[in-house]
C-alpha cells in the first residue's frame, strides 16, 4: 500500500512562525516608538508652557549682572614669591577694596583691574594676618561700584551661593554651589595663631579665587573666598584643583576687621582670658556633661572671664545662644567682638551638674595673643602662638632672643634647634626681639611651609661662641591658601 504524506498543515505552521518572528518585533518597535514620540511631545510642550527653568536661568544671570561690576582682578607684583594674581571686591564707594592678606601682604605693587577693563594701582591700607584679610585703596570713580552686603544676616546650611574671582587667571569667573557647612576650622588657611570660623561650600574655587566674594541668591556678599581642600590634603591647600570643598571668611568677620583697618590701621579684639581644652564631645568623668564645648583649664592674669564668675573646670557650651564645634570657632567668635561688649555664655558647671548663664564683658586681646599687630610690614609685638606652632619657647634676654625650650616632637627639634641658642637671623633678616622674629616669619612665609635658613649663636663644649646656619621648614603637612 502506498503511503501518502500531506505537508500542507506543517507549511502553514512554519509560515506562521516566521511571520511571528519578523512581524511581531517590528510591531512592538512601532508601538514603543509611538509611546516615545508621545512622551517626547508631551515633555517639549510642558517645557514650552512652564518657564520655571528659564526663570531660574534668568535669576542666575541677574546675580552675575548685579555682582560682576563689584569684583576686581588683582595683579600682585614684586612680592617675596614673585608675581601672583588674586581677586577682590569693592567694599565702599570711596575706593576701598577687600582681598586676602596672603594675596596682598608681600606686594610691592598691586594693580587692580575692574570689570570694564580699567586698570589702576592700589595702595595697601592694612593687613590683618590672623584673619587673612587685607584692605586696599584705589581712586574712586564712576566705575567703582560697592558690593551689596548681607550685613547682619546669617548663612544657613543648604543656601545656594555663588563664588566670583579669577581661577587660574580666568578673570571675572562665576561658580555655583551650596553652603555645605558652617563654623569650619581649617587652620592652614590662615597664619598659625589665626582665627578660623569658615563657611564651607561646594562651589568650585581654585587658585586665583582668593579674595573674591561669595554671594547669596540676591547678589549680597556673605563671605570671602579664602581656601580650598583637595583629596590629597584634607584642609586648606594651594596644590591641586577644586574637589568640592572650599572655605570662605564670614562677612561679619570681614566687616569687623575691615572697618577697623580703614578707621585706624589696626584691629582691637575681644578677650575672654582663658586657656581651654579644645573640644569636649563625650561625657566628662564625674561632670555629667554630654555634648560639644570647651573646658576651662586656667585663666590669664587679667581675665574678664574669671572676673565674671567662670571657674576652672567649667564647660562653655554656647556663646550668645550659638553652639560651636571647637575652640578655634569659639576664639574666632570672641575675637570678632569688640572689647567692652558683653557676651552671654551658657556654661555647664560640674559641681552642680547644671547649666548656668554667665555674662562676660570682654577685655582687649593682648597683641602677643593675637599674633602681632595688624599693620603692613613687620609687627613690633611678640606672638606666642607662633612659638607654639614652631615648637619652641623664646625669651628676650640681654644678649638677644634666646631659645628657652624646644618641644621634643617638633620640627624645631628635628632641625637641631635647642635650648640656650640665640637666634640672630631668619634668612637675611636680623632678629633682635620677638617682634622682628614674628615679622620675619610672616614676611618669609615660614608658617606656610616655605624653608628658611636660621642663623643661631651658641657656645661649644670648650666655651667658644660660634655661629652656624640651620635649615628649617614646617613642610606641607597642611598646605596653605590658594593664591
XYZ file of C-alpha atoms in Angstrom:
483
model
C 0.000 0.000 0.000
C 1.355 3.395 -0.949
C 1.680 5.978 1.908
C 0.617 9.472 1.026
C 2.196 12.339 3.029
C 0.458 15.725 3.447
C 2.768 18.769 4.065
C 0.126 21.490 3.957
C -0.545 21.918 7.695
C 3.156 21.850 8.533
C 3.839 24.520 5.952
C 1.159 26.747 7.412
C 2.624 26.392 10.894
C 6.101 27.192 9.581
C 4.900 30.307 7.779
C 3.051 31.448 10.889
C 6.186 31.039 12.991
C 8.258 33.032 10.515
C 5.678 35.776 10.444
C 5.702 35.958 14.239
C 9.485 36.067 14.222
C 9.708 39.112 11.952
C 6.388 40.890 12.121
C 5.765 40.941 15.889
C 9.086 42.655 16.851
C 8.513 45.274 14.198
C 5.054 45.900 15.597
C 6.450 46.138 19.121
C 9.073 48.634 17.951
C 6.402 50.731 16.251
C 4.352 50.728 19.462
C 7.401 51.677 21.564
C 8.346 54.411 19.091
C 4.832 55.799 19.205
C 4.947 55.835 23.039
C 8.358 57.558 22.989
C 7.109 60.116 20.487
C 4.120 60.812 22.725
C 6.336 61.279 25.782
C 8.762 63.461 23.803
C 5.933 65.631 22.506
C 4.434 65.975 25.975
C 7.818 66.886 27.530
C 8.537 69.504 24.904
C 5.085 71.006 25.215
C 5.430 71.075 29.013
C 8.816 72.821 28.790
C 7.356 75.318 26.349
C 4.470 76.058 28.734
C 6.472 76.013 32.008
C 9.207 78.661 32.213
C 10.481 77.621 35.662
C 13.958 76.670 34.461
C 14.180 79.732 32.272
C 13.262 81.898 35.237
C 15.967 80.101 37.255
C 18.455 80.793 34.471
C 17.438 84.436 34.437
C 17.829 84.679 38.199
C 21.398 83.352 37.981
C 22.124 85.785 35.144
C 20.789 88.593 37.315
C 23.150 87.555 40.128
C 26.071 87.771 37.706
C 24.933 91.159 36.419
C 24.479 92.501 39.959
C 27.825 91.275 41.281
C 30.377 91.404 38.463
C 30.878 95.214 38.458
C 31.933 94.955 42.125
C 34.534 92.219 41.527
C 38.150 93.087 40.728
C 41.129 91.145 39.432
C 44.466 91.727 41.193
C 47.952 91.518 39.711
C 50.430 91.430 42.577
C 53.971 92.385 41.605
C 57.318 92.365 43.342
C 56.264 90.132 46.240
C 58.678 87.853 48.054
C 57.423 84.928 45.934
C 57.376 86.806 42.617
C 54.276 87.831 40.723
C 50.869 86.441 41.625
C 47.220 87.019 40.847
C 44.154 87.078 43.009
C 40.727 88.560 43.392
C 38.969 91.202 45.443
C 35.741 93.147 45.706
C 34.747 96.773 46.161
C 33.842 97.480 49.771
C 32.939 101.155 49.641
C 32.288 103.928 47.134
C 35.433 105.769 48.215
C 37.608 103.057 46.655
C 38.290 100.571 49.434
C 38.779 97.022 48.169
C 38.830 93.819 50.220
C 41.041 90.809 49.496
C 43.020 88.160 51.381
C 46.099 89.079 53.373
C 48.047 86.260 51.716
C 47.356 87.856 48.324
C 48.420 91.418 49.123
C 50.690 91.297 52.164
C 54.081 90.970 50.446
C 53.240 93.140 47.442
C 55.368 95.998 46.243
C 52.720 96.911 43.660
C 49.088 95.845 43.300
C 47.317 96.548 40.019
C 43.525 96.455 40.170
C 41.510 95.613 37.064
C 37.799 96.473 37.044
C 35.007 94.732 35.142
C 35.215 97.219 32.271
C 38.944 96.685 31.740
C 40.144 99.841 33.522
C 43.322 99.281 35.495
C 44.784 101.288 38.359
C 47.345 100.967 41.110
C 46.153 100.349 44.652
C 47.722 101.324 47.958
C 47.765 98.966 50.932
C 45.652 100.327 53.781
C 46.183 97.483 56.228
C 46.637 93.757 56.684
C 45.284 91.511 59.414
C 47.178 88.233 59.209
C 45.228 86.340 61.911
C 42.039 86.574 59.846
C 43.752 86.708 56.413
C 42.028 89.977 55.498
C 43.581 92.948 53.702
C 42.218 96.336 52.655
C 43.398 98.146 49.527
C 42.529 101.638 48.291
C 42.080 102.944 44.749
C 40.949 106.323 43.491
C 37.141 106.483 43.476
C 35.391 106.955 40.167
C 32.143 106.403 38.279
C 33.026 102.731 37.670
C 33.616 101.907 41.364
C 30.502 100.014 42.438
C 30.437 98.765 46.062
C 29.138 95.232 46.506
C 25.816 94.759 48.233
C 26.372 93.084 51.605
C 24.186 90.764 53.673
C 25.085 92.605 56.880
C 23.534 91.095 59.981
C 22.202 88.024 58.153
C 23.442 84.515 58.819
C 24.239 81.962 56.158
C 22.437 78.642 56.589
C 23.407 75.155 55.535
C 21.812 74.418 52.164
C 21.729 78.034 50.989
C 22.613 78.420 47.314
C 25.771 80.513 46.845
C 27.975 81.840 44.028
C 31.759 82.328 44.126
C 33.419 85.040 41.992
C 37.067 85.564 41.152
C 39.896 84.717 38.758
C 40.529 80.937 38.994
C 43.772 80.057 37.186
C 43.754 83.611 35.814
C 40.345 83.328 34.109
C 39.120 86.752 35.174
C 35.623 87.527 36.453
C 34.523 83.901 36.604
C 31.484 82.628 38.495
C 30.715 79.233 40.019
C 27.689 77.907 41.870
C 27.114 75.652 44.871
C 25.510 75.451 48.276
C 26.615 76.113 51.827
C 27.889 72.700 52.889
C 28.683 73.564 56.500
C 29.284 76.384 58.974
C 31.806 77.025 61.707
C 34.532 75.055 59.963
C 38.142 75.027 61.119
C 40.909 74.945 58.521
C 43.955 76.175 60.352
C 46.213 76.081 57.303
C 44.024 78.674 55.646
C 45.459 81.393 57.846
C 48.711 82.026 59.617
C 49.365 79.885 62.672
C 47.710 81.539 65.621
C 44.975 82.833 63.314
C 41.215 82.693 63.759
C 39.059 80.313 61.735
C 35.271 80.117 61.621
C 34.718 79.415 57.965
C 31.739 78.866 55.700
C 32.214 75.597 53.780
C 30.772 75.405 50.267
C 30.931 73.069 47.274
C 31.199 75.939 44.789
C 34.231 75.440 42.559
C 37.069 77.554 43.980
C 40.606 77.277 42.618
C 43.901 79.163 42.903
C 43.137 82.743 41.846
C 39.729 82.840 43.537
C 41.307 84.001 46.801
C 39.845 87.297 47.936
C 36.796 87.102 45.692
C 33.291 87.446 47.124
C 30.905 84.626 47.988
C 27.354 85.854 47.434
C 23.803 84.646 48.054
C 20.853 84.351 45.640
C 20.177 88.087 45.962
C 23.723 89.003 44.981
C 24.683 90.020 48.527
C 28.161 89.246 49.834
C 28.066 86.699 52.662
C 31.780 85.905 52.768
C 35.166 85.998 51.055
C 36.872 83.025 49.384
C 39.986 82.052 51.288
C 40.967 78.402 50.760
C 40.256 75.055 49.157
C 40.657 71.443 50.186
C 41.678 68.588 47.916
C 41.567 64.827 48.188
C 45.311 64.867 48.788
C 45.193 67.299 51.700
C 42.004 67.482 53.682
C 42.458 71.050 54.861
C 43.320 74.264 53.073
C 45.898 73.990 50.327
C 47.293 75.751 47.272
C 48.015 72.487 45.466
C 45.656 70.707 43.085
C 42.193 71.732 41.958
C 38.754 72.056 43.464
C 37.437 68.822 44.975
C 34.121 70.196 46.144
C 35.290 71.707 49.419
C 36.102 75.386 49.681
C 36.150 77.839 52.565
C 35.077 81.460 52.944
C 35.562 84.022 55.705
C 32.124 85.086 57.002
C 31.031 88.638 56.206
C 30.694 89.624 59.863
C 34.408 88.879 60.365
C 35.334 90.784 57.201
C 33.340 93.845 58.276
C 34.687 93.711 61.836
C 38.291 93.742 60.585
C 37.936 95.969 57.518
C 36.091 98.774 59.287
C 38.832 98.980 61.927
C 41.671 98.830 59.397
C 40.072 101.639 57.412
C 39.464 103.747 60.526
C 42.731 103.255 62.416
C 45.014 100.780 60.634
C 44.794 98.260 63.460
C 42.301 95.770 64.895
C 41.139 95.587 68.510
C 39.672 92.235 69.544
C 37.652 90.906 72.427
C 39.378 88.737 75.041
C 37.986 86.166 77.496
C 41.272 85.419 79.199
C 41.071 81.632 79.446
C 43.067 78.600 78.390
C 40.940 75.632 77.488
C 40.732 72.052 76.313
C 39.819 72.492 72.693
C 36.894 70.101 72.436
C 34.572 68.085 74.658
C 32.352 65.623 72.798
C 31.521 62.992 75.348
C 30.614 62.619 78.984
C 33.423 64.095 81.045
C 34.214 61.936 84.043
C 32.089 62.852 87.063
C 30.753 66.002 85.390
C 27.551 64.666 83.874
C 28.087 66.747 80.710
C 27.284 65.289 77.299
C 27.783 67.490 74.278
C 30.233 69.746 72.456
C 32.063 72.622 74.096
C 35.364 73.752 75.583
C 36.545 73.191 79.120
C 38.234 75.985 81.067
C 41.685 74.853 82.221
C 43.138 78.065 83.631
C 42.905 81.859 83.479
C 45.174 84.639 82.280
C 46.477 87.087 84.863
C 43.878 89.682 83.855
C 40.886 87.568 82.939
C 37.433 89.063 82.206
C 36.013 85.522 82.358
C 37.279 84.924 85.890
C 36.018 88.321 86.999
C 32.578 87.405 85.617
C 32.463 84.209 87.673
C 33.772 81.436 85.437
C 35.641 78.642 87.214
C 38.312 76.135 86.254
C 36.539 73.004 85.016
C 33.517 74.864 83.647
C 32.460 73.763 80.150
C 31.384 76.539 77.768
C 28.651 75.138 75.511
C 27.475 78.230 73.608
C 28.030 81.972 73.133
C 25.023 84.269 72.737
C 22.860 81.222 72.142
C 25.034 79.792 69.361
C 26.755 76.440 69.865
C 30.208 75.930 68.368
C 32.134 72.875 67.266
C 35.540 73.530 68.771
C 37.813 76.008 70.471
C 39.030 77.568 67.219
C 35.495 78.650 66.375
C 34.989 79.997 69.884
C 38.198 82.022 69.597
C 37.004 83.429 66.284
C 33.621 84.438 67.729
C 35.230 86.179 70.706
C 37.946 87.829 68.596
C 35.275 89.199 66.238
C 33.626 91.066 69.110
C 34.872 94.454 70.218
C 36.449 94.974 73.636
C 33.911 96.269 76.141
C 30.985 94.401 74.607
C 29.210 91.754 76.674
C 28.678 88.144 75.607
C 26.418 85.597 77.270
C 27.945 82.183 77.889
C 25.966 79.011 78.573
C 28.179 77.078 80.948
C 27.952 73.551 82.361
C 29.124 73.578 85.973
C 30.346 70.114 87.081
C 29.926 70.878 90.808
C 26.183 71.375 90.458
C 25.728 69.270 87.297
C 23.647 72.028 85.762
C 23.850 74.872 83.256
C 24.362 78.478 84.330
C 24.327 81.690 82.306
C 27.412 83.887 82.657
C 27.613 87.377 81.150
C 31.184 88.458 80.395
C 32.263 91.961 79.417
C 35.188 91.288 77.107
C 38.597 92.800 77.627
C 41.044 93.656 74.846
C 43.138 90.860 73.411
C 46.843 91.449 74.059
C 48.988 91.799 70.952
C 51.066 88.725 71.806
C 47.924 86.560 71.870
C 46.673 87.969 68.565
C 49.999 87.145 66.932
C 51.251 90.643 66.226
C 49.765 93.995 65.273
C 47.586 94.220 62.197
C 49.558 96.708 60.108
C 51.604 96.208 56.942
C 55.170 95.003 57.247
C 56.931 93.865 60.388
C 54.794 93.697 63.515
C 56.555 95.046 66.571
C 54.857 92.862 69.144
C 55.568 89.275 70.220
C 53.488 86.354 69.029
C 53.278 83.428 71.422
C 51.035 81.338 69.109
C 53.868 81.368 66.564
C 56.289 79.965 69.119
C 53.829 77.200 69.969
C 53.392 76.355 66.284
C 57.171 76.095 65.811
C 57.565 74.056 68.993
C 59.895 76.452 70.804
C 59.862 78.861 73.713
C 61.689 82.184 73.485
C 62.854 84.844 75.886
C 64.233 88.329 75.257
C 67.457 88.361 77.239
C 70.247 90.920 77.320
C 72.203 89.125 74.606
C 69.244 88.678 72.252
C 66.300 86.395 71.516
C 67.160 83.138 73.255
C 65.565 79.697 72.926
C 64.500 78.606 76.406
C 62.719 75.376 75.447
C 62.127 73.032 72.488
C 59.283 70.525 72.208
C 60.852 67.088 71.554
C 58.442 66.084 68.737
C 58.591 69.430 66.908
C 60.124 70.399 63.577
C 62.434 72.710 65.528
C 63.880 69.739 67.411
C 64.258 67.792 64.146
C 66.156 70.718 62.615
C 68.594 70.889 65.539
C 67.349 73.878 67.499
C 67.897 73.511 71.219
C 67.737 75.376 74.486
C 70.351 78.064 75.009
C 70.821 79.010 71.362
C 70.392 82.655 70.347
C 68.533 83.399 67.095
C 70.421 86.023 65.106
C 68.857 85.840 61.626
C 65.951 84.365 59.690
C 67.098 84.358 56.093
C 68.754 87.731 55.678
C 66.605 89.448 58.303
C 68.239 90.430 61.592
C 66.430 89.209 64.709
C 66.622 91.383 67.804
C 63.376 90.597 69.654
C 60.105 88.699 69.401
C 58.588 91.386 67.196
C 61.252 91.119 64.492
C 61.118 87.319 64.806
C 57.348 87.159 64.165
C 57.635 89.738 61.399
C 60.294 87.635 59.665
C 58.130 84.517 59.951
C 55.307 86.382 58.201
C 57.410 88.102 55.537
C 59.245 84.895 54.622
C 56.080 82.748 54.668
C 57.715 80.317 57.069
C 54.363 79.482 58.678
C 53.072 78.186 55.353
C 55.941 75.760 54.875
C 58.492 77.853 52.994
C 62.021 76.736 54.021
C 64.298 79.241 55.702
C 67.850 79.425 56.984
C 68.125 80.246 60.697
C 71.416 81.667 61.894
C 71.970 80.788 65.527
C 74.689 81.603 68.022
C 75.753 79.052 70.635
C 78.587 78.031 72.900
C 80.669 74.961 72.176
C 81.796 72.475 74.824
C 85.066 74.384 75.066
C 83.216 77.624 75.820
C 83.823 79.153 72.425
C 80.986 81.257 70.914
C 80.195 80.273 67.334
C 77.544 80.992 64.738
C 76.098 78.456 62.331
C 73.126 78.094 59.989
C 70.251 75.631 60.350
C 67.847 74.760 57.545
C 64.278 74.816 58.825
C 60.886 74.113 57.259
C 57.432 73.329 58.546
C 56.872 71.340 55.353
C 53.438 70.828 53.852
C 51.605 68.901 56.488
C 48.516 71.051 55.981
C 49.196 73.248 52.977
C 48.290 76.881 52.538
C 45.651 79.051 50.959
C 45.302 79.368 47.201
C 46.912 82.484 45.715
